[in-house]
């Protein structure tokens, strides 16, 4: 029997997808639930699996754009797996001296040096051109759109991470042992942002033509770097989640994003975004708003810096914070007040984020 596999609908707003890459070849025998192809939508890369066992016949090639419901491949379930002879690879025995000679290299006893010649052909000046994925093209459009359609402004502050670092240093091993996950900093920032959003609701709002929509729930988008580009999976109802629940959800979403298994529903609908450029060593930046949201908080690396406390110079772990916001809906008072509220919550986590409770109780240790 011939089974026709069709493009499923990744989400309500998506009408077409692009084939990113085939994971099998024409005529291969595939098994049910085996990953066979990666497809790109405007919002995510999805992996399709075989619906039945059989021999596959491809109906489109990598780079093709297909509509939802189009046939992407056919599987002949009447065919059985055939044994294919394996041709052993033959490796040519090439001496090291020959390779060095052909590559125009010489040895000096401690490493390699390139022999300098006047022959221009010995200099490599190659380049390659490749088509951007549908996800990357859509991301590019959204980034440009955010700059063109918003009155984006960025305000900054600095954060003393001493208290957060002390809590993590003291409890991270017990937390890992008890819950099987790391105690990171994003759960603290998520908690602090939710409290600040309640104090400054305009930051949790969007503009819809001539109206303002103010959300009374807190779905926090967390920027994640994936092989296919930047994704922003959403932690739903962050206001009612515990530290443990936030950390577990972050781990789950990050794994799905980095392995191309995240769904469109899991990366849409956030009300506010947190982006941690500090993971890559960024000291300072002006993050771009995740449109149609109205604000994004940028985190940066933690560096020991001299600061003045009680008229004395001391060294503290400092992180620079950046809040980019849409000035059409958020005024300077709200933006600065929001960032100060986040700073105060993170510098006083026991009193503000944990309501004076024991850390061990809050972290369920």
Coordinates of C-alpha atoms in Angstrom, one line a residue:
X1 CA 0.0 0.0 0.0
X2 CA 1.2 3.5 -0.8
X3 CA 1.0 6.0 2.1
X4 CA 1.0 9.7 1.2
X5 CA 2.6 12.0 3.8
X6 CA 1.4 15.6 3.8
X7 CA 2.7 18.8 5.3
X8 CA 0.9 19.2 8.7
X9 CA -0.1 22.6 10.0
X10 CA 2.5 23.8 12.5
X11 CA 0.2 26.7 13.7
X12 CA -2.9 28.7 12.7
X13 CA -1.1 31.6 11.1
X14 CA 1.3 29.4 9.0
X15 CA 0.3 28.8 5.4
X16 CA 3.5 27.3 4.0
X17 CA 6.8 25.8 5.0
X18 CA 10.2 25.3 3.4
X19 CA 12.1 22.0 3.3
X20 CA 15.3 22.6 5.2
X21 CA 17.0 19.2 4.7
X22 CA 16.1 15.6 4.1
X23 CA 17.4 13.1 6.6
X24 CA 16.9 10.2 4.3
X25 CA 17.5 9.5 0.6
X26 CA 15.3 8.5 -2.3
X27 CA 14.6 4.7 -2.0
X28 CA 15.7 4.4 1.6
X29 CA 13.8 2.0 3.8
X30 CA 12.3 4.0 6.7
X31 CA 10.7 2.8 9.9
X32 CA 7.7 4.3 11.7
X33 CA 8.5 7.4 13.8
X34 CA 11.9 7.7 12.2
X35 CA 12.9 11.3 11.6
X36 CA 12.9 11.8 7.8
X37 CA 12.9 15.6 7.1
X38 CA 13.3 19.0 8.7
X39 CA 11.0 21.8 7.6
X40 CA 11.2 25.5 8.3
X41 CA 8.3 27.7 9.1
X42 CA 8.3 31.4 9.8
X43 CA 8.8 30.6 13.5
X44 CA 10.5 27.3 14.0
X45 CA 12.2 24.3 12.5
X46 CA 10.2 21.2 12.8
X47 CA 11.1 17.5 12.3
X48 CA 8.7 15.2 10.5
X49 CA 8.8 11.4 11.2
X50 CA 7.7 8.5 9.0
X51 CA 4.1 7.4 9.4
X52 CA 4.7 3.8 8.4
X53 CA 7.5 1.3 7.6
X54 CA 8.5 1.1 4.0
X55 CA 10.4 2.4 1.0
X56 CA 10.3 6.2 0.7
X57 CA 9.8 8.2 -2.5
X58 CA 10.6 12.0 -2.2
X59 CA 8.1 14.4 -3.8
X60 CA 10.1 17.6 -3.1
X61 CA 13.7 18.6 -2.7
X62 CA 15.5 20.7 -0.1
X63 CA 14.7 24.4 -0.6
X64 CA 11.2 23.8 -2.0
X65 CA 8.3 25.7 -0.5
X66 CA 5.2 23.7 0.1
X67 CA 1.7 24.6 1.2
X68 CA 0.0 23.1 4.2
X69 CA -1.5 19.8 3.0
X70 CA 0.8 19.3 0.1
X71 CA 2.3 15.8 -0.4
X72 CA 5.9 15.8 0.8
X73 CA 6.7 12.1 0.2
X74 CA 5.2 8.7 -0.3
X75 CA 5.9 5.4 1.6
X76 CA 5.4 2.0 0.0
X77 CA 4.5 -0.2 2.9
X78 CA 4.5 -3.4 0.7
X79 CA 8.3 -3.2 0.3
X80 CA 10.6 -4.8 2.9
X81 CA 14.1 -3.8 4.0
X82 CA 16.8 -5.1 1.6
X83 CA 20.3 -5.8 2.6
X84 CA 22.8 -3.4 1.0
X85 CA 26.4 -4.4 0.6
X86 CA 28.8 -2.2 2.5
X87 CA 31.8 -1.1 0.6
X88 CA 34.7 -0.7 2.9
X89 CA 36.4 2.7 2.6
X90 CA 40.0 2.6 1.2
X91 CA 42.4 5.0 2.8
X92 CA 45.4 6.0 0.7
X93 CA 48.6 5.9 2.7
X94 CA 50.1 9.4 2.1
X95 CA 53.2 10.4 3.9
X96 CA 53.3 13.4 6.1
X97 CA 56.2 14.9 4.1
X98 CA 54.2 14.7 0.9
X99 CA 51.2 16.5 2.5
X100 CA 53.6 19.2 3.8
X101 CA 55.2 19.6 0.4
X102 CA 51.8 19.9 -1.4
X103 CA 50.4 22.3 1.1
X104 CA 53.5 24.5 1.0
X105 CA 54.2 24.0 4.7
X106 CA 57.5 23.4 6.4
X107 CA 58.2 22.3 10.0
X108 CA 60.4 24.0 12.5
X109 CA 60.5 21.3 15.1
X110 CA 57.8 22.8 17.3
X111 CA 54.9 23.4 14.9
X112 CA 54.1 24.5 11.4
X113 CA 54.9 27.6 9.5
X114 CA 53.7 28.6 6.0
X115 CA 56.5 29.1 3.5
X116 CA 56.3 32.6 2.1
X117 CA 56.3 32.8 -1.7
X118 CA 55.6 35.3 -4.3
X119 CA 53.1 33.0 -6.0
X120 CA 49.6 34.5 -5.6
X121 CA 48.0 31.1 -6.3
X122 CA 49.2 29.9 -2.9
X123 CA 46.8 32.3 -1.1
X124 CA 43.3 31.0 -0.6
X125 CA 40.6 33.6 -1.4
X126 CA 37.5 31.4 -1.6
X127 CA 33.9 32.2 -0.6
X128 CA 30.6 30.4 -0.7
X129 CA 27.0 31.5 -1.0
X130 CA 24.0 29.8 0.6
X131 CA 20.3 30.5 0.9
X132 CA 19.1 31.7 4.3
X133 CA 16.6 29.4 6.0
X134 CA 13.0 30.5 6.1
X135 CA 13.4 31.0 9.9
X136 CA 16.4 33.2 9.5
X137 CA 14.7 35.3 6.7
X138 CA 11.6 35.8 8.9
X139 CA 13.8 36.7 11.9
X140 CA 15.6 39.3 9.7
X141 CA 12.2 40.8 8.7
X142 CA 11.0 40.9 12.3
X143 CA 14.2 42.6 13.5
X144 CA 14.0 45.3 10.9
X145 CA 10.3 45.7 11.4
X146 CA 10.8 46.2 15.2
X147 CA 13.3 49.0 14.5
X148 CA 11.0 50.6 11.9
X149 CA 7.6 50.2 13.6
X150 CA 8.5 51.1 17.2
X151 CA 9.9 54.2 18.9
X152 CA 12.6 52.1 20.5
X153 CA 14.7 53.5 23.4
X154 CA 17.1 51.8 25.8
X155 CA 17.7 52.6 29.5
X156 CA 20.5 51.1 31.6
X157 CA 21.4 50.2 35.1
X158 CA 23.9 48.1 37.0
X159 CA 23.2 45.2 39.2
X160 CA 25.2 43.9 42.2
X161 CA 25.0 40.1 41.8
X162 CA 26.5 39.3 45.3
X163 CA 23.3 38.0 46.9
X164 CA 22.3 35.9 44.0
X165 CA 25.8 34.4 43.7
X166 CA 25.9 33.6 47.4
X167 CA 22.5 31.8 47.2
X168 CA 23.6 29.8 44.2
X169 CA 27.0 28.9 45.6
X170 CA 25.5 27.7 48.9
X171 CA 22.6 25.8 47.5
X172 CA 23.4 24.7 43.9
X173 CA 24.8 21.3 44.8
X174 CA 21.8 20.4 47.0
X175 CA 19.4 21.8 44.4
X176 CA 21.1 19.7 41.7
X177 CA 21.0 16.6 43.9
X178 CA 17.4 17.2 44.9
X179 CA 15.8 18.2 41.6
X180 CA 18.2 17.0 39.0
X181 CA 18.7 20.4 37.4
X182 CA 21.0 23.4 37.8
X183 CA 20.0 26.5 39.8
X184 CA 20.6 29.2 37.2
X185 CA 20.1 32.9 37.3
X186 CA 17.2 33.1 34.8
X187 CA 14.7 31.9 37.4
X188 CA 15.7 34.7 39.7
X189 CA 15.4 37.2 36.8
X190 CA 12.0 35.8 35.7
X191 CA 10.7 36.2 39.3
X192 CA 12.0 39.7 39.5
X193 CA 10.6 40.7 36.1
X194 CA 7.1 39.4 37.0
X195 CA 7.0 41.5 40.2
X196 CA 8.2 44.5 38.3
X197 CA 5.6 43.9 35.5
X198 CA 2.9 43.9 38.1
X199 CA 4.1 47.3 39.4
X200 CA 4.4 48.8 35.9
X201 CA 1.7 47.1 33.7
X202 CA 2.5 49.3 30.6
X203 CA 5.6 47.2 30.2
X204 CA 3.4 44.1 29.9
X205 CA 1.3 45.8 27.2
X206 CA 1.2 46.1 23.4
X207 CA -0.1 48.6 20.9
X208 CA -2.8 47.3 18.5
X209 CA -3.3 50.1 15.9
X210 CA -4.9 52.8 18.0
X211 CA -5.6 50.7 21.1
X212 CA -3.5 49.5 24.0
X213 CA -3.8 45.8 25.1
X214 CA -2.7 45.3 28.7
X215 CA -2.1 41.7 29.6
X216 CA -3.0 40.4 33.1
X217 CA -1.0 37.3 32.7
X218 CA 2.8 36.9 32.6
X219 CA 4.2 34.7 29.8
X220 CA 7.9 35.4 29.7
X221 CA 9.9 34.7 26.5
X222 CA 13.4 33.6 27.0
X223 CA 15.8 34.0 24.1
X224 CA 17.7 30.8 23.2
X225 CA 20.4 30.3 20.6
X226 CA 19.8 27.3 18.4
X227 CA 21.6 25.8 15.4
X228 CA 18.8 27.3 13.2
X229 CA 19.0 30.8 14.8
X230 CA 17.6 32.7 17.7
X231 CA 14.4 31.4 19.2
X232 CA 12.3 32.7 22.1
X233 CA 10.4 29.9 23.8
X234 CA 7.8 31.0 26.3
X235 CA 7.5 30.2 30.0
X236 CA 3.7 30.4 30.5
X237 CA 2.1 31.8 33.7
X238 CA 5.5 32.5 35.2
X239 CA 3.8 34.4 38.1
X240 CA 2.5 31.2 39.6
X241 CA 5.6 29.0 39.0
X242 CA 8.1 28.2 41.7
X243 CA 11.9 28.5 41.1
X244 CA 12.0 24.8 40.5
X245 CA 9.2 24.8 38.0
X246 CA 10.8 27.7 36.1
X247 CA 14.1 26.0 35.9
X248 CA 12.6 22.7 34.7
X249 CA 10.5 24.5 32.1
X250 CA 13.6 26.4 30.9
X251 CA 15.6 23.2 30.6
X252 CA 12.7 21.5 28.7
X253 CA 12.2 24.4 26.2
X254 CA 15.9 25.0 25.6
X255 CA 16.4 21.3 24.8
X256 CA 13.5 21.3 22.4
X257 CA 14.7 24.5 20.7
X258 CA 18.3 23.3 20.3
X259 CA 17.2 19.9 18.9
X260 CA 14.7 21.3 16.4
X261 CA 11.7 19.7 18.2
X262 CA 10.0 22.8 19.6
X263 CA 6.5 23.6 18.4
X264 CA 5.1 26.9 17.2
X265 CA 2.8 27.2 20.2
X266 CA 5.8 27.0 22.5
X267 CA 7.5 30.1 20.9
X268 CA 4.6 32.4 20.4
X269 CA 2.4 34.6 22.6
X270 CA 4.9 35.9 25.1
X271 CA 4.3 39.2 26.8
X272 CA 7.8 40.2 27.8
X273 CA 11.3 38.9 26.8
X274 CA 14.6 38.2 28.6
X275 CA 17.8 37.9 26.6
X276 CA 21.0 36.8 28.2
X277 CA 23.9 37.9 26.0
X278 CA 26.2 37.4 29.0
X279 CA 26.4 33.7 28.1
X280 CA 28.6 34.7 25.2
X281 CA 30.6 37.3 27.1
X282 CA 28.6 40.4 26.1
X283 CA 29.4 43.3 28.4
X284 CA 26.9 45.8 27.0
X285 CA 24.2 45.9 24.3
X286 CA 20.9 47.4 23.3
X287 CA 18.6 44.4 22.7
X288 CA 15.9 44.7 20.0
X289 CA 12.3 44.5 21.1
X290 CA 10.6 41.2 20.3
X291 CA 7.7 42.8 18.4
X292 CA 4.8 43.1 19.0
X293 CA 5.9 43.1 22.6
X294 CA 6.8 46.4 24.1
X295 CA 10.0 45.7 26.1
X296 CA 12.9 43.3 26.4
X297 CA 15.5 43.0 29.2
X298 CA 19.1 42.4 28.2
X299 CA 21.4 40.6 30.6
X300 CA 25.2 40.7 30.3
X301 CA 28.3 39.1 31.7
X302 CA 29.2 39.3 35.4
X303 CA 32.5 41.1 36.1
X304 CA 34.2 42.0 39.3
X305 CA 34.3 45.8 39.4
X306 CA 35.3 48.5 41.9
X307 CA 32.3 50.2 43.5
X308 CA 31.9 52.6 46.3
X309 CA 29.9 51.4 49.4
X310 CA 29.8 53.4 52.6
X311 CA 32.4 55.7 51.2
X312 CA 34.8 52.9 50.7
X313 CA 36.0 51.2 47.4
X314 CA 35.2 47.5 47.3
X315 CA 35.0 44.8 44.6
X316 CA 31.6 43.4 43.7
X317 CA 30.3 41.2 40.9
X318 CA 28.5 43.6 38.6
X319 CA 26.2 43.0 35.7
X320 CA 24.9 45.7 33.4
X321 CA 21.2 45.6 32.6
X322 CA 19.6 47.1 29.5
X323 CA 15.9 47.6 29.0
X324 CA 14.8 48.4 25.5
X325 CA 11.2 49.6 25.3
X326 CA 8.6 51.1 22.9
X327 CA 8.4 54.8 23.9
X328 CA 5.0 55.0 22.2
X329 CA 3.4 53.1 25.1
X330 CA 6.0 53.2 27.9
X331 CA 7.2 56.5 29.3
X332 CA 10.6 57.1 30.8
X333 CA 9.2 57.0 34.4
X334 CA 7.8 53.5 33.8
X335 CA 10.9 52.2 32.1
X336 CA 13.4 53.4 34.6
X337 CA 11.1 52.4 37.5
X338 CA 10.7 48.9 36.1
X339 CA 14.5 48.5 35.8
X340 CA 15.1 49.8 39.3
X341 CA 12.4 47.4 40.6
X342 CA 14.2 44.5 38.9
X343 CA 17.5 45.6 40.4
X344 CA 16.2 46.0 43.9
X345 CA 14.5 42.6 43.8
X346 CA 17.7 40.9 42.7
X347 CA 19.9 42.7 45.2
X348 CA 17.5 41.8 48.0
X349 CA 16.2 38.3 46.9
X350 CA 15.5 37.0 50.4
X351 CA 13.2 39.9 51.3
X352 CA 11.6 40.6 47.9
X353 CA 11.7 37.4 45.8
X354 CA 11.4 34.9 48.7
X355 CA 9.2 37.0 51.0
X356 CA 11.5 36.4 54.0
X357 CA 11.1 32.6 53.9
X358 CA 14.0 30.3 54.3
X359 CA 15.9 29.7 51.1
X360 CA 15.8 25.9 51.6
X361 CA 12.0 26.0 51.9
X362 CA 11.6 28.2 48.8
X363 CA 13.9 25.9 46.8
X364 CA 12.2 22.8 48.2
X365 CA 15.4 21.3 49.6

